[in-house]
Structures are given as C-alpha cells and as structure tokens.
mmCIF file of C-alpha atoms in Angstrom:
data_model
loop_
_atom_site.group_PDB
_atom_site.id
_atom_site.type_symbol
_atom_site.label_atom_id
_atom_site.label_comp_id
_atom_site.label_asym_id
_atom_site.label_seq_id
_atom_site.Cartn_x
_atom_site.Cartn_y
_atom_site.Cartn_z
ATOM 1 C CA UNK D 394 0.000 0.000 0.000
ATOM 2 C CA UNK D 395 1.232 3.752 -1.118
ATOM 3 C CA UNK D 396 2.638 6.021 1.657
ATOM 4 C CA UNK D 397 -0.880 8.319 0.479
ATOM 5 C CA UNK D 398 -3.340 5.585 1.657
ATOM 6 C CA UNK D 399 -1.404 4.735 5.045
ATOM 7 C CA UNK D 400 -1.466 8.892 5.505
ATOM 8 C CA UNK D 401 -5.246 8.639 4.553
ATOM 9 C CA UNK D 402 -6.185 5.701 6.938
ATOM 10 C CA UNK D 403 -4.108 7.716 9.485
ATOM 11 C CA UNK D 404 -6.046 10.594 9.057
ATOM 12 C CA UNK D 405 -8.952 8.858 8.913
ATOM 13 C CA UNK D 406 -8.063 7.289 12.650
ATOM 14 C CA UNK D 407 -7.075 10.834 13.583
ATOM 15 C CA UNK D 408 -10.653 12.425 12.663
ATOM 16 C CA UNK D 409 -12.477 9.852 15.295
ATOM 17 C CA UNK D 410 -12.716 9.703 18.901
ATOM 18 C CA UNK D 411 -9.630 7.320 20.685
ATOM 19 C CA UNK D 412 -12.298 4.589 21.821
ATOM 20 C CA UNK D 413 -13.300 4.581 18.289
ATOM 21 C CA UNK D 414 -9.418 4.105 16.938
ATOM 22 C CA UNK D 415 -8.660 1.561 19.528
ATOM 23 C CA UNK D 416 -12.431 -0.439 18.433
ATOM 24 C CA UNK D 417 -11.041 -0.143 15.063
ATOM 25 C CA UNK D 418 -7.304 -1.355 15.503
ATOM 26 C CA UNK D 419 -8.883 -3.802 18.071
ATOM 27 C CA UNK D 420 -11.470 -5.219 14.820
ATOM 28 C CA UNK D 421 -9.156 -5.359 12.170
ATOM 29 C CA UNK D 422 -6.924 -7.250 14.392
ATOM 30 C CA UNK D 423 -9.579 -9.761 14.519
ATOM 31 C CA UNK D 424 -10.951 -9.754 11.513
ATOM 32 C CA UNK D 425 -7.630 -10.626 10.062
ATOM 33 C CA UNK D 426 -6.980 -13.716 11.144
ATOM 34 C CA UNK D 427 -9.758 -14.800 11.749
ATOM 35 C CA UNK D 428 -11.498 -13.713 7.971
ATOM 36 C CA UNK D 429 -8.197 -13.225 5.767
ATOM 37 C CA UNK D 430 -7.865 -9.420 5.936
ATOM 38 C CA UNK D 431 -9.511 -8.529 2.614
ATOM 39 C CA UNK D 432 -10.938 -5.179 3.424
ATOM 40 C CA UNK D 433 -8.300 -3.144 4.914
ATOM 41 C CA UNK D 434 -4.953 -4.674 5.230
ATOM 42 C CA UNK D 435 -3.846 -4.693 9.458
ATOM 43 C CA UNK D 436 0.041 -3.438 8.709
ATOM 44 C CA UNK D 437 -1.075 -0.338 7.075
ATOM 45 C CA UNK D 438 -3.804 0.223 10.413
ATOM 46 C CA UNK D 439 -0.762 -0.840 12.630
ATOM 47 C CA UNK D 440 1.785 1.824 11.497
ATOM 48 C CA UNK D 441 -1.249 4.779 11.444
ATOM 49 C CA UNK D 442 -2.424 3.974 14.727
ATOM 50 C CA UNK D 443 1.491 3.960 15.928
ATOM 51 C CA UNK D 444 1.985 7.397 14.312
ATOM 52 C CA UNK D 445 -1.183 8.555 16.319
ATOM 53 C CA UNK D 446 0.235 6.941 19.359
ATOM 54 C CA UNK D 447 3.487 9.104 18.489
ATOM 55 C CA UNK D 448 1.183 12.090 18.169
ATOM 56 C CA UNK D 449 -0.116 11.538 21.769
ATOM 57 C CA UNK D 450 -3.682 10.749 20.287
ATOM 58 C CA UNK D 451 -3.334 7.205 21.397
ATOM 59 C CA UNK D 452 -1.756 5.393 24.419
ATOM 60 C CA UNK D 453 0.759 3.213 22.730
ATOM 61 C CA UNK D 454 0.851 0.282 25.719
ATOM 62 C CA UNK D 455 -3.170 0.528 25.663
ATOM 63 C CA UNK D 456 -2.693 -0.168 21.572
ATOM 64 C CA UNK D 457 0.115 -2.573 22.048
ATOM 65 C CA UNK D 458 -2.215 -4.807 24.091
ATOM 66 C CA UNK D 459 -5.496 -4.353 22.457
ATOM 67 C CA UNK D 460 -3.831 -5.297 18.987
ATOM 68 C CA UNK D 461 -2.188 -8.211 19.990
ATOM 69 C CA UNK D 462 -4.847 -10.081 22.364
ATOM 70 C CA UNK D 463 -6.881 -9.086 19.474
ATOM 71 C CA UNK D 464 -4.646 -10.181 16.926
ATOM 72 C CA UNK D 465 -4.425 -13.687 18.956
ATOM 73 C CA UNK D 466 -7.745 -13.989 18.844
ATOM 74 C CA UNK D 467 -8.452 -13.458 15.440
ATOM 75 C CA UNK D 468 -5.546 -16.142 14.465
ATOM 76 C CA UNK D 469 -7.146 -18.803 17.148
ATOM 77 C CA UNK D 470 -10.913 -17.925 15.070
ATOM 78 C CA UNK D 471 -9.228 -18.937 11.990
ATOM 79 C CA UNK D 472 -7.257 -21.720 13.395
ATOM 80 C CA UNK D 473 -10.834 -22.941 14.606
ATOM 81 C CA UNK D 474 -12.668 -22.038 11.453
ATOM 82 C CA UNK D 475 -10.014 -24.115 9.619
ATOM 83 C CA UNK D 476 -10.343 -26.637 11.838
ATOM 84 C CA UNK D 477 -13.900 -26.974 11.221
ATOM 85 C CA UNK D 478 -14.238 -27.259 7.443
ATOM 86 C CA UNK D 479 -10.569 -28.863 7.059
ATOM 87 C CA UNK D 480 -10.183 -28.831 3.305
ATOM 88 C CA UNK D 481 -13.447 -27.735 2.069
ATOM 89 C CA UNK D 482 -12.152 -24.176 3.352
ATOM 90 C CA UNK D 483 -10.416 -23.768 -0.167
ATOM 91 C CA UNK D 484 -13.943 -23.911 -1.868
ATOM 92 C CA UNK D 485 -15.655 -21.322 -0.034
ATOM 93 C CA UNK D 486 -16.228 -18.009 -1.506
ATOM 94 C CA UNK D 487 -12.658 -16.910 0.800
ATOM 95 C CA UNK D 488 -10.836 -19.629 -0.053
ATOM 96 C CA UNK D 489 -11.147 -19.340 -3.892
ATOM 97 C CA UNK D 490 -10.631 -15.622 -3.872
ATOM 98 C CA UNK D 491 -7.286 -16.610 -2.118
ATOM 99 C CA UNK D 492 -6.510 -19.197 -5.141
ATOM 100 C CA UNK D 493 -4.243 -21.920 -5.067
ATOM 101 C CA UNK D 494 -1.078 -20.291 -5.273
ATOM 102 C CA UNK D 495 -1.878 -18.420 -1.684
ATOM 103 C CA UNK D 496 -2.541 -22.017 -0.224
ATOM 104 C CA UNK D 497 0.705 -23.411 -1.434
ATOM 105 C CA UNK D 498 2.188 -20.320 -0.361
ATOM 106 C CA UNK D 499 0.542 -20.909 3.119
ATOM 107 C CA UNK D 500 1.267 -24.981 3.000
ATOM 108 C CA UNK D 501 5.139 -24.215 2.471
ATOM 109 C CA UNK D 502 5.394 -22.072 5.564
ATOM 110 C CA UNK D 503 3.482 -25.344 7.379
ATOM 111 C CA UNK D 504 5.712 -27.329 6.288
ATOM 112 C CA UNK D 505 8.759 -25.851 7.527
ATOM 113 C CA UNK D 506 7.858 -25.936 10.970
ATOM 114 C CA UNK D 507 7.615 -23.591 13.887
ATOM 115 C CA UNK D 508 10.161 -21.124 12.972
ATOM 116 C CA UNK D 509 8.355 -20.063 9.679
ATOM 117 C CA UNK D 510 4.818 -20.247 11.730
ATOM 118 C CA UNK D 511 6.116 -17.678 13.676
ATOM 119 C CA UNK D 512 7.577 -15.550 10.471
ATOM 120 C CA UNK D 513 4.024 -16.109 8.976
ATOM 121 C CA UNK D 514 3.285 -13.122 11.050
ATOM 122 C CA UNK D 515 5.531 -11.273 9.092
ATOM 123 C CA UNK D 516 4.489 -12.057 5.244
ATOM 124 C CA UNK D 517 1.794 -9.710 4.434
ATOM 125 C CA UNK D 518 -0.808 -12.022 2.269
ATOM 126 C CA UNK D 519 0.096 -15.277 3.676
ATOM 127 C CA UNK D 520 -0.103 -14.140 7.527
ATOM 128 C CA UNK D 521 -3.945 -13.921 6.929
ATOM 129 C CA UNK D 522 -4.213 -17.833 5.321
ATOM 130 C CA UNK D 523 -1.834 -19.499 7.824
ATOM 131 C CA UNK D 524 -4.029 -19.822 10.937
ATOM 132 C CA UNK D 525 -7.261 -21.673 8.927
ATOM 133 C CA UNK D 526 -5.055 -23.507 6.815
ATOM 134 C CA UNK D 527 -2.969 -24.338 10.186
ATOM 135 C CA UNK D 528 -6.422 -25.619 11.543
ATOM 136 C CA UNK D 529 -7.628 -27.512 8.697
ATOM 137 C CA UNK D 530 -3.885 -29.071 8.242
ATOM 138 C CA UNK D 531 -4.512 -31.016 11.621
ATOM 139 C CA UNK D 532 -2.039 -29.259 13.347
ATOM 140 C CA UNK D 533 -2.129 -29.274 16.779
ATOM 141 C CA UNK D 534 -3.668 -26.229 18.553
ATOM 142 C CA UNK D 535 -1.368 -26.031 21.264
ATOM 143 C CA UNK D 536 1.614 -26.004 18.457
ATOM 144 C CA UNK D 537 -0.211 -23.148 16.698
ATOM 145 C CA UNK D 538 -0.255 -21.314 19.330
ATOM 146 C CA UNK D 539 3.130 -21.259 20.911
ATOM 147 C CA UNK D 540 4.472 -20.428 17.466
ATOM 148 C CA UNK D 541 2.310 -17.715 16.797
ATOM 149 C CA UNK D 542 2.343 -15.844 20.241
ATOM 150 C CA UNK D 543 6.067 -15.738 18.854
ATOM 151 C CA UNK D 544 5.553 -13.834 15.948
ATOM 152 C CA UNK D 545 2.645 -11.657 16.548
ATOM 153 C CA UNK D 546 4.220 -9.991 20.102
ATOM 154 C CA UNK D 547 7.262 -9.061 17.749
ATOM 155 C CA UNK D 548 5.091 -8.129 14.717
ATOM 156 C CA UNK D 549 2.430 -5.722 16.312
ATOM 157 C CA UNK D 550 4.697 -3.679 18.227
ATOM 158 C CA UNK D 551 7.071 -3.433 15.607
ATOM 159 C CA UNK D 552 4.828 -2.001 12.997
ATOM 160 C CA UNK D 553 3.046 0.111 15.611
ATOM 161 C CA UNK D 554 6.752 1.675 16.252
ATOM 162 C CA UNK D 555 7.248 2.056 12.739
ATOM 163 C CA UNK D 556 4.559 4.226 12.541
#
C-alpha cells in the first residue's frame, strides 16, 4: 500500500474519537486472522495507529495490548474455522478468492515448521491464510499457538513503532 493511503487511513483514525481508533485497531486485528484481511490490510492500520500513538492521540501500551490479544484472537478464530471445514475451506467463496497459489504459499510455511509459523506473522498475504489452513492441516492447537504468540508480540509492536 502507497505512503498516500497509510497517511489517509491515518487521518482517517485521527478524525475519530480514541475509543473509536482503539475499536477499530482492536477489529481489524480480529478480523484478520480470523477472515483473511480482505478489506483493509492490518500493517497499514498498525503503522497509522502507531503514528497517532506518536502524536499523543493514542496510548501506545493501551494499543500494544489491544492489537495483539486481538490479533491472537483473530488467528485462534481462523485456526478454529479451519479446523472446522478442514479442506473444504479452499472452496468457499474466501478460499477461492485466495486461489491456489496463496494455499501453497501458506502450506510451504506449514511445512517448515515452527520457525516459519512464527515468520508467517511477518508475510503480508500469507499471515492472513496461515491460521485456517494451520487448523484444517490437523495441526495441533497447542503447536499453533506457541508459534504464533512468537511472531505476533514481535510483529504488532514493531509495525506500531514504525509508525
């Protein structure tokens, strides 16, 4: 995404009330892992709502926090989600907008274990497939989890800072 659009989703955060910024950071957080971040990518969100916190707008702990529990949550929805429809997930109407090359993206980064789990977190398209394709893969939940903890509590605040 264009340095324009992260300045216009930042001053789009900076035009509504905090509550309303952290709701938002909190949501998209959420939403994508948990529904593949389609609508507004969470890096670009990240790094506006860190230039906000920079700006004193925002408390940065109070957005550290609420984007990563959030963040964790979303990730543990779409761990579940995959869980639940195991490989029919790549023909719903999500799975074949992400296309077979983003599953085999996703599948490689399974495949190599818990260090690239972790660095999921840091590919932009393929950190939104991993956790469903994690749950429909079998993987256990427990193993999910420790390696993603990993990379989204160096992730969030990292792109927050950024901004």
């Amino acid at each position: 995404m264009s340095r324009e659009a992260t300045m216009d989703i930042a001053s789009t955060l900076g035009s509504v009330p905090a509550p309303v910024v952290y709701a938002i950071v909190a949501g998209l957080g959420l939403s994508e892992g948990a529904l593949g971040g389609i609508v507004v990518p969470g890096a670009v969100t990240l790094v506006a709502a860190g230039a906000l916190a920079a700006a004193d707008v925002i408390s940065m702990p109070l957005v550290i926090l609420l984007a990563i529990v959030a963040t964790l949550a979303g990730d543990s929805l779409g761990f579940a989600l995959g869980r639940r429809m195991g490989d029919g997930l790549a023909t719903t109407w999500l799975g074949r907008r992400i296309g077979p090359a983003g599953w085999a993206r996703a599948r490689t980064v399974l495949e190599k274990g818990w260090p690239a789990l972790s660095a999921s977190r840091w590919i932009g398209f393929v950190r939104s497939v991993v956790p469903p394709l994690a749950g429909a893969s079998g993987l256990s939940y427990a193993r999910f989890v420790r390696a993603n903890v990993l990379g989204v509590v160096t992730y969030v605040p990292t792109m927050l800072l950024v901004g």
